[in-house]
Amino acid sequence: MPTSPTLPSAPPGTSGTSRALTQALTPNLDRLLGRLGATLKRNIWLHGLGTTIAAAAAWLLFMYVADRMLKLPSAIRLIHLAVLVGGTVWLLRRALFQYSRRVPNRAGLAMLAQRALPDDVPHDDRFVSAIQLRQQIAADSPGAPLVQRVARDAEALVPRVDLGRVTDSRGPIGRVAAGLVAASVAVGALAYQPAMASIFGQRLFGQNVPWPRSTTLIIDVPEGNGGLDVQRPSVDVIRVRAARGSDVPIMVLAEGTVPEIVTLKFKSGAAIDLSPSGKDTFRTMLPSVQENIEVRAYGGDDQRGAQTIEIEVLQPPDLSSLAFVVEPPAYSGLPARTERDTAISVLAGSRVSVIARTDPENATGLARTFPNDEEIQLERVPFPVAEAASSGDDPPAAAVLGLGFTRTVAESIRFRFELTDDSGLSNPDPALFGIEVVPDRRPELITLEPGRAEIETIAGGAVPLRVLVRDDFGLGAFRYEIREVATDEVLRSMELPLAGAPEALEGQGRVVRSAGLASTLLEINGLRPEGPMEDGQVVTLQTFALDARRPEPNETRSAPVRLRVVSADEFLRRQRDGLGRTAEDVGQVDTRLSTTLTRMDEFTMAMDGDDAEAPAPGDITGLESDARRMQGDLMSVGRELSGLASSMVYARMDDRAGALESRLFELTSGSIERSFQPEIWETLSSEVASGQLGSPDRAGELVRLVGMALRAAGPESEGLLAALEKARTAAEAESPLNGTRTSLKEAVARARALRASIETLMNDLGEWDNMQAIISLTRDIANRQKNVLEKIRTGAESGK
């Protein structure tokens, strides 16, 4: 058996046997527990230091990046530093010192070492028993052999202990590695740009050392903006004095890296985002500023807002009232006037004084016209007294002065007042005023008679001339000219007086202040100074009208009218042709009336039978439409006949029609109407029929035919239409039969009377045509006899 080890001497105060048990029973176990305690302490230090270094390095890197990107204020930087220091101390205390104090004693280490034994060894806590029993059992006690056996068993198990099963150093080593990596990154980031690291260090300890910027913003107000007083008392301050309502432009210049957006922040809290308007320029306009403004620019990494634009809004000079004093040209006859509108209309050539009162009264300036951009210097002139009184200011005794200018206007202009006060402040966006010049237009010349562009008449006849002249401001002379067509020679030129025509001043669609009517009879034989006109000659008649404009009046010329002189036979043939066309028109009216009368008879018979039934209202409406068309056609017949009758009267082929000619000219010379006037011809027809105008032959017969046509188109057609309207109204009633029958029978009677008148007109037209044919034949026979007698006379003279 092996010899038992010699027990070392016991510590003072104990027996030698007890001391030997304490020191020499488990030397291997003691070394094992020492290694285990050292390993635990090492892992605690690795874990604590790794965690602290990693956290501190990461936070330091965050502080560096945040400060560089966001340019943190000093308060935030000091908070970050406090977090760094406080966090580091807290981590050291928690992850290092607190865990170090928790390392187990020898009994605890023995229990932990017991767990490191292989699984095939029973876990009976021999290590713990060996440690605890040897400290409690003396060597000379009866239990000492048992303690020694337990210690030997524990010592025997020590070589089988694998501390790796209870001490894993990979986590602490990984934590240290993480800390070293974090520290390396932080140190590398700082060492990459030492200057930046130096700035960071200074800022970290409270110094306001600025970071270098990739973007530098320079805010400015562009020069050359009228009405803005821009001052730069320092590099960082721009003061702008602007009139209320002015537009203030702002420009931001980006040096270095150009940001995508620049933000203008106002003292009120509002903000505007600007996009680039050029390569490195951002522009905007503050429209119509109304209050004081402070604005700074921020963008990219320039978040300083170092420069400030201070806008002071001032009350600008302005117009308090405006007056236009207008003196129209003397020839117009218009009175002088004063107006206060923003835009006025004046006659061309008027003298206009534009006078404005300003606020403040000592403001100066100029008037700028558009579109020619002319500058007119303003002068101090008296403001119109009535206007000054109406504005509620001092009485007229104290002359009120204003700024104004005077000019004679020939064309429309627009202008504005550009004012400046004694401080140099200008009025922004001045109002635009206008003077619209109304030109003195040429007189309006309307040829009422002759009504056609070409007139045919005979030598010895006359042509009525009736012209209406209208003008906006006054009429001058009126004349007519007769020219030879072949040579364009002026045969006659004569002025005619203009009679007033007040009824022509209204409803003309234009301003008309003066109207005149010229009427005369042009004697055909008096158109040529050399003598009477001959058959086949053609001249032109043209009229000219001047207005009262000065110094150069406006002139209007009418379209020339061709006057052609024909023989009496040719004139009569023209008359016969016209009457033939008129007779055809009357025949067509008679045919339509016959058809209408047949339909009316059919309706009447249908109401008289056993199965009496009233016609529908629509059927009677159709009859009314036919009657109205026939009335219009008859009125056209009357108009055509009146033209033929007028030509016959003024041709003077009827020796007994002198009174009729005078009466016709009397009735038409004062009329301003150009259209057909039935009342004149009804008056002539009645006077011819009553013998008041003598006993005209052919001309009187034509006038009588005109009267017949007008009576048919007038009272007789109106009677037929009234009866048909009554029949239609009765047909629309609940019991239409009796009323419709009565009214329709009345309409039939009136239609028959109208047809009788039309037939009479057709017969008279036929007789007049036959008479004209006989007269023409007689004239031909007389001419032939005259030619035979002339030949006989010539032969007799030659036989002698």
PDB file of C-alpha atoms in Angstrom, residues 570-584 769:
ATOM      1  CA  GLU A 570     -87.224 102.067-127.239  1.00  0.00           C
ATOM      2  CA  PHE A 571     -88.492 103.552-123.990  1.00  0.00           C
ATOM      3  CA  LEU A 572     -92.031 102.465-124.784  1.00  0.00           C
ATOM      4  CA  ARG A 573     -90.832  98.975-125.676  1.00  0.00           C
ATOM      5  CA  ARG A 574     -89.150  98.799-122.248  1.00  0.00           C
ATOM      6  CA  GLN A 575     -92.426  99.854-120.710  1.00  0.00           C
ATOM      7  CA  ARG A 576     -94.343  97.213-122.634  1.00  0.00           C
ATOM      8  CA  ASP A 577     -91.845  94.542-121.593  1.00  0.00           C
ATOM      9  CA  GLY A 578     -92.180  95.545-117.964  1.00  0.00           C
ATOM     10  CA  LEU A 579     -95.960  95.552-118.148  1.00  0.00           C
ATOM     11  CA  GLY A 580     -95.878  92.140-119.809  1.00  0.00           C
ATOM     12  CA  ARG A 581     -93.830  90.689-116.948  1.00  0.00           C
ATOM     13  CA  THR A 582     -96.181  92.288-114.467  1.00  0.00           C
ATOM     14  CA  ALA A 583     -99.191  90.817-116.247  1.00  0.00           C
ATOM     15  CA  GLU A 584     -97.625  87.377-116.008  1.00  0.00           C
ATOM     16  CA  ASP A 769    -100.616  96.953-123.724  1.00  0.00           C
TER      17      ASP A 769
END
